[in-house]
PDB file of C-alpha atoms in Angstrom:
ATOM      1  CA  MET K  77     -56.356 -34.681 -60.708  1.00 49.00           C
ATOM      2  CA  ALA K  78     -53.969 -35.807 -63.462  1.00 50.00           C
ATOM      3  CA  PRO K  79     -51.134 -38.211 -62.607  1.00 56.00           C
ATOM      4  CA  ALA K  80     -47.648 -36.725 -62.408  1.00 61.00           C
ATOM      5  CA  GLN K  81     -45.606 -36.880 -65.587  1.00 65.00           C
ATOM      6  CA  ARG K  82     -42.269 -38.674 -65.080  1.00 71.00           C
ATOM      7  CA  PRO K  83     -40.581 -38.938 -68.481  1.00 70.00           C
ATOM      8  CA  PHE K  84     -37.048 -38.567 -67.084  1.00 76.00           C
ATOM      9  CA  LEU K  85     -37.691 -41.201 -64.428  1.00 80.00           C
ATOM     10  CA  ILE K  86     -38.818 -43.722 -67.044  1.00 82.00           C
ATOM     11  CA  ALA K  87     -35.909 -42.883 -69.368  1.00 83.00           C
ATOM     12  CA  GLY K  88     -33.542 -43.224 -66.402  1.00 85.00           C
ATOM     13  CA  LEU K  89     -35.062 -46.591 -65.570  1.00 84.00           C
ATOM     14  CA  ALA K  90     -34.545 -47.679 -69.177  1.00 86.00           C
ATOM     15  CA  ALA K  91     -30.898 -46.543 -69.040  1.00 88.00           C
ATOM     16  CA  LEU K  92     -30.155 -48.168 -65.667  1.00 88.00           C
ATOM     17  CA  PRO K  93     -29.272 -51.671 -66.973  1.00 88.00           C
ATOM     18  CA  THR K  94     -26.784 -50.274 -69.483  1.00 86.00           C
ATOM     19  CA  VAL K  95     -25.137 -48.127 -66.829  1.00 88.00           C
ATOM     20  CA  VAL K  96     -24.897 -51.097 -64.445  1.00 87.00           C
ATOM     21  CA  LEU K  97     -23.188 -53.283 -67.061  1.00 84.00           C
ATOM     22  CA  LEU K  98     -20.789 -50.512 -68.029  1.00 84.00           C
ATOM     23  CA  VAL K  99     -19.879 -50.014 -64.368  1.00 85.00           C
ATOM     24  CA  MET K 100     -19.418 -53.770 -63.960  1.00 83.00           C
ATOM     25  CA  ASN K 101     -16.974 -53.691 -66.872  1.00 79.00           C
ATOM     26  CA  THR K 102     -14.876 -50.997 -65.207  1.00 80.00           C
ATOM     27  CA  ILE K 103     -14.699 -52.319 -61.642  1.00 78.00           C
ATOM     28  CA  GLU K 104     -11.866 -54.459 -60.426  1.00 76.00           C
ATOM     29  CA  TRP K 105     -13.127 -57.880 -59.416  1.00 74.00           C
ATOM     30  CA  ARG K 106     -11.459 -58.983 -56.202  1.00 78.00           C
ATOM     31  CA  THR K 107     -11.982 -62.657 -56.931  1.00 75.00           C
ATOM     32  CA  ARG K 108     -10.238 -65.113 -59.183  1.00 78.00           C
ATOM     33  CA  ASP K 109     -13.327 -67.308 -59.298  1.00 81.00           C
ATOM     34  CA  PHE K 110     -14.480 -66.904 -62.885  1.00 82.00           C
ATOM     35  CA  GLU K 111     -17.822 -68.577 -62.150  1.00 84.00           C
ATOM     36  CA  THR K 112     -18.690 -65.855 -59.631  1.00 83.00           C
ATOM     37  CA  ILE K 113     -18.019 -63.137 -62.166  1.00 81.00           C
ATOM     38  CA  VAL K 114     -20.035 -64.909 -64.856  1.00 81.00           C
ATOM     39  CA  LEU K 115     -22.910 -65.402 -62.432  1.00 84.00           C
ATOM     40  CA  ALA K 116     -22.847 -61.702 -61.521  1.00 83.00           C
ATOM     41  CA  TYR K 117     -22.984 -60.720 -65.203  1.00 84.00           C
ATOM     42  CA  ARG K 118     -25.799 -63.174 -65.943  1.00 83.00           C
ATOM     43  CA  LEU K 119     -27.796 -61.870 -63.001  1.00 85.00           C
ATOM     44  CA  ALA K 120     -27.234 -58.269 -64.085  1.00 86.00           C
ATOM     45  CA  ILE K 121     -28.253 -59.103 -67.656  1.00 85.00           C
ATOM     46  CA  PHE K 122     -31.436 -60.941 -66.704  1.00 85.00           C
ATOM     47  CA  LEU K 123     -32.467 -58.263 -64.207  1.00 88.00           C
ATOM     48  CA  GLY K 124     -31.601 -55.635 -66.809  1.00 88.00           C
ATOM     49  CA  LEU K 125     -33.873 -57.310 -69.340  1.00 88.00           C
ATOM     50  CA  VAL K 126     -36.711 -57.303 -66.822  1.00 89.00           C
ATOM     51  CA  ILE K 127     -36.081 -53.635 -66.001  1.00 90.00           C
ATOM     52  CA  ALA K 128     -35.969 -52.754 -69.710  1.00 90.00           C
ATOM     53  CA  LEU K 129     -39.318 -54.461 -70.277  1.00 90.00           C
ATOM     54  CA  ILE K 130     -40.799 -52.649 -67.275  1.00 91.00           C
ATOM     55  CA  ALA K 131     -39.487 -49.347 -68.649  1.00 90.00           C
ATOM     56  CA  ILE K 132     -41.144 -50.043 -72.006  1.00 91.00           C
ATOM     57  CA  ILE K 133     -44.457 -50.843 -70.327  1.00 92.00           C
ATOM     58  CA  LEU K 134     -44.255 -47.724 -68.141  1.00 89.00           C
ATOM     59  CA  ALA K 135     -43.380 -45.542 -71.132  1.00 89.00           C
ATOM     60  CA  ILE K 136     -46.388 -46.834 -73.077  1.00 91.00           C
ATOM     61  CA  ARG K 137     -48.692 -46.330 -70.086  1.00 89.00           C
ATOM     62  CA  GLN K 138     -47.332 -42.803 -69.584  1.00 87.00           C
ATOM     63  CA  PHE K 139     -47.913 -42.004 -73.251  1.00 87.00           C
ATOM     64  CA  ARG K 140     -51.486 -43.313 -73.115  1.00 88.00           C
ATOM     65  CA  ARG K 141     -52.151 -41.019 -70.161  1.00 86.00           C
ATOM     66  CA  GLY K 142     -51.110 -37.980 -72.167  1.00 84.00           C
ATOM     67  CA  GLY K 143     -47.355 -38.213 -71.938  1.00 80.00           C
ATOM     68  CA  SER K 144     -44.881 -36.893 -74.432  1.00 82.00           C
ATOM     69  CA  TYR K 145     -44.261 -38.730 -77.696  1.00 86.00           C
ATOM     70  CA  LYS K 146     -40.590 -37.779 -77.466  1.00 87.00           C
ATOM     71  CA  ALA K 147     -40.275 -39.309 -73.985  1.00 85.00           C
ATOM     72  CA  LEU K 148     -41.940 -42.486 -75.268  1.00 87.00           C
ATOM     73  CA  VAL K 149     -39.535 -42.823 -78.186  1.00 90.00           C
ATOM     74  CA  ILE K 150     -36.442 -42.050 -76.101  1.00 89.00           C
ATOM     75  CA  SER K 151     -37.371 -44.486 -73.319  1.00 89.00           C
ATOM     76  CA  ILE K 152     -38.236 -47.285 -75.726  1.00 90.00           C
ATOM     77  CA  ALA K 153     -35.122 -46.657 -77.834  1.00 92.00           C
ATOM     78  CA  ILE K 154     -32.865 -46.905 -74.770  1.00 91.00           C
ATOM     79  CA  ALA K 155     -34.575 -50.073 -73.533  1.00 90.00           C
ATOM     80  CA  VAL K 156     -34.579 -51.737 -76.956  1.00 90.00           C
ATOM     81  CA  ALA K 157     -30.898 -50.858 -77.434  1.00 90.00           C
ATOM     82  CA  PHE K 158     -30.086 -52.683 -74.184  1.00 88.00           C
ATOM     83  CA  ILE K 159     -32.200 -55.665 -75.216  1.00 87.00           C
ATOM     84  CA  ALA K 160     -30.438 -55.804 -78.599  1.00 88.00           C
ATOM     85  CA  TRP K 161     -27.025 -55.446 -76.936  1.00 87.00           C
ATOM     86  CA  VAL K 162     -27.352 -58.249 -74.363  1.00 85.00           C
ATOM     87  CA  GLY K 163     -30.304 -60.187 -75.724  1.00 79.00           C
ATOM     88  CA  PRO K 164     -28.451 -62.759 -77.848  1.00 80.00           C
ATOM     89  CA  ASP K 165     -26.225 -63.805 -74.931  1.00 77.00           C
ATOM     90  CA  ALA K 166     -29.198 -64.047 -72.615  1.00 78.00           C
ATOM     91  CA  TYR K 167     -31.165 -66.081 -75.131  1.00 77.00           C
ATOM     92  CA  LEU K 168     -28.250 -68.518 -75.491  1.00 80.00           C
ATOM     93  CA  ASP K 169     -28.038 -68.833 -71.699  1.00 75.00           C
ATOM     94  CA  VAL K 170     -31.759 -69.602 -71.498  1.00 74.00           C
ATOM     95  CA  ALA K 171     -31.464 -72.137 -74.334  1.00 76.00           C
ATOM     96  CA  GLU K 172     -28.546 -73.822 -72.558  1.00 78.00           C
ATOM     97  CA  LEU K 173     -30.529 -73.921 -69.317  1.00 73.00           C
ATOM     98  CA  VAL K 174     -33.578 -75.413 -71.044  1.00 76.00           C
ATOM     99  CA  ALA K 175     -31.483 -77.962 -72.941  1.00 79.00           C
ATOM    100  CA  GLY K 176     -29.769 -78.977 -69.709  1.00 77.00           C
ATOM    101  CA  ALA K 177     -33.093 -79.301 -67.907  1.00 74.00           C
ATOM    102  CA  PHE K 178     -34.442 -81.678 -70.554  1.00 78.00           C
ATOM    103  CA  GLY K 179     -31.250 -83.711 -70.786  1.00 69.00           C
ATOM    104  CA  ALA K 180     -30.344 -82.611 -74.332  1.00 57.00           C
ATOM    105  CA  GLY K 181     -26.677 -82.579 -74.932  1.00 51.00           C
TER     106      GLY K 181
END
Protein backbone atom coordinates (compact mmCIF):
# COMPACT_ATOMS: atom_id res chain seq x y z
CA MET A 1 0.00 0.00 0.00
CA ALA A 2 1.47 3.36 -1.03
CA PRO A 3 1.74 6.16 1.55
CA ALA A 4 -0.78 8.98 1.26
CA GLN A 5 0.32 11.98 -0.76
CA ARG A 6 0.14 15.23 1.25
CA PRO A 7 1.58 18.00 -0.93
CA PHE A 8 -0.78 20.68 0.41
CA LEU A 9 -0.04 19.71 4.01
CA ILE A 10 3.70 20.10 3.45
CA ALA A 11 3.27 23.39 1.58
CA GLY A 12 1.01 24.61 4.39
CA LEU A 13 3.63 23.61 6.93
CA ALA A 14 6.24 25.55 4.96
CA ALA A 15 3.96 28.62 4.87
CA LEU A 16 3.04 28.47 8.57
CA PRO A 17 6.04 30.44 9.93
CA THR A 18 5.45 33.30 7.49
CA VAL A 19 1.77 33.46 8.39
CA VAL A 20 2.59 33.46 12.12
CA LEU A 21 5.03 36.37 11.76
CA LEU A 22 2.60 38.34 9.62
CA VAL A 23 -0.13 37.81 12.22
CA MET A 24 2.28 38.86 14.97
CA ASN A 25 2.91 42.08 13.06
CA THR A 26 -0.80 42.89 12.93
CA ILE A 27 -1.84 42.09 16.50
CA GLU A 28 -1.97 44.70 19.19
CA TRP A 29 0.50 43.90 21.94
CA ARG A 30 -1.07 44.54 25.33
CA THR A 31 2.27 45.06 27.02
CA ARG A 32 4.69 47.93 27.12
CA ASP A 33 7.54 45.59 27.98
CA PHE A 34 9.65 45.69 24.83
CA GLU A 35 11.74 42.71 25.96
CA THR A 36 8.64 40.49 26.02
CA ILE A 37 7.76 41.43 22.47
CA VAL A 38 11.32 40.87 21.26
CA LEU A 39 11.42 37.50 23.00
CA ALA A 40 8.13 36.49 21.35
CA TYR A 41 9.48 37.43 17.91
CA ARG A 42 12.77 35.61 18.50
CA LEU A 43 10.92 32.50 19.62
CA ALA A 44 8.62 32.65 16.59
CA ILE A 45 11.59 33.12 14.26
CA PHE A 46 13.62 30.25 15.69
CA LEU A 47 10.63 27.90 15.74
CA GLY A 48 9.78 29.05 12.22
CA LEU A 49 13.27 28.18 11.03
CA VAL A 50 12.94 24.71 12.53
CA ILE A 51 9.51 24.26 10.92
CA ALA A 52 10.85 25.46 7.56
CA LEU A 53 13.69 22.94 7.72
CA ILE A 54 11.24 20.18 8.64
CA ALA A 55 9.04 21.18 5.70
CA ILE A 56 12.02 20.96 3.35
CA ILE A 57 12.93 17.51 4.65
CA LEU A 58 9.32 16.30 4.37
CA ALA A 59 9.02 17.69 0.84
CA ILE A 60 12.17 15.87 -0.26
CA ARG A 61 11.01 12.62 1.36
CA GLN A 62 7.59 12.98 -0.30
CA PHE A 63 9.23 13.55 -3.67
CA ARG A 64 11.47 10.49 -3.26
CA ARG A 65 8.37 8.40 -2.56
CA GLY A 66 6.82 9.43 -5.86
CA GLY A 67 5.47 12.84 -5.00
CA SER A 68 4.94 15.69 -7.37
CA TYR A 69 7.87 17.76 -8.60
CA LYS A 70 5.67 20.85 -8.49
CA ALA A 71 4.78 20.25 -4.83
CA LEU A 72 8.48 19.81 -4.03
CA VAL A 73 9.44 23.09 -5.69
CA ILE A 74 6.56 25.05 -4.15
CA SER A 75 7.19 23.74 -0.62
CA ILE A 76 10.93 24.34 -0.81
CA ALA A 77 10.46 27.80 -2.35
CA ILE A 78 8.12 28.86 0.46
CA ALA A 79 10.44 27.51 3.16
CA VAL A 80 13.57 29.03 1.61
CA ALA A 81 11.80 32.38 1.22
CA PHE A 82 11.07 32.38 4.97
CA ILE A 83 14.66 31.41 5.76
CA ALA A 84 15.97 34.21 3.54
CA TRP A 85 13.51 36.70 5.07
CA VAL A 86 14.31 36.08 8.75
CA GLY A 87 17.61 34.24 8.52
CA PRO A 88 20.01 37.19 8.80
CA ASP A 89 18.35 38.44 12.00
CA ALA A 90 18.36 34.97 13.49
CA TYR A 91 22.00 34.44 12.58
CA LEU A 92 22.93 37.74 14.27
CA ASP A 93 21.00 36.69 17.38
CA VAL A 94 22.85 33.36 17.48
CA ALA A 95 26.20 35.13 16.97
CA GLU A 96 25.39 37.53 19.81
CA LEU A 97 24.41 34.62 22.05
CA VAL A 98 27.62 32.72 21.24
CA ALA A 99 29.78 35.81 21.72
CA GLY A 100 28.12 36.48 25.07
CA ALA A 101 28.61 32.88 26.16
CA PHE A 102 32.35 33.04 25.46
CA GLY A 103 32.80 36.46 27.03
CA ALA A 104 33.60 38.28 23.77
CA GLY A 105 32.54 41.84 23.83
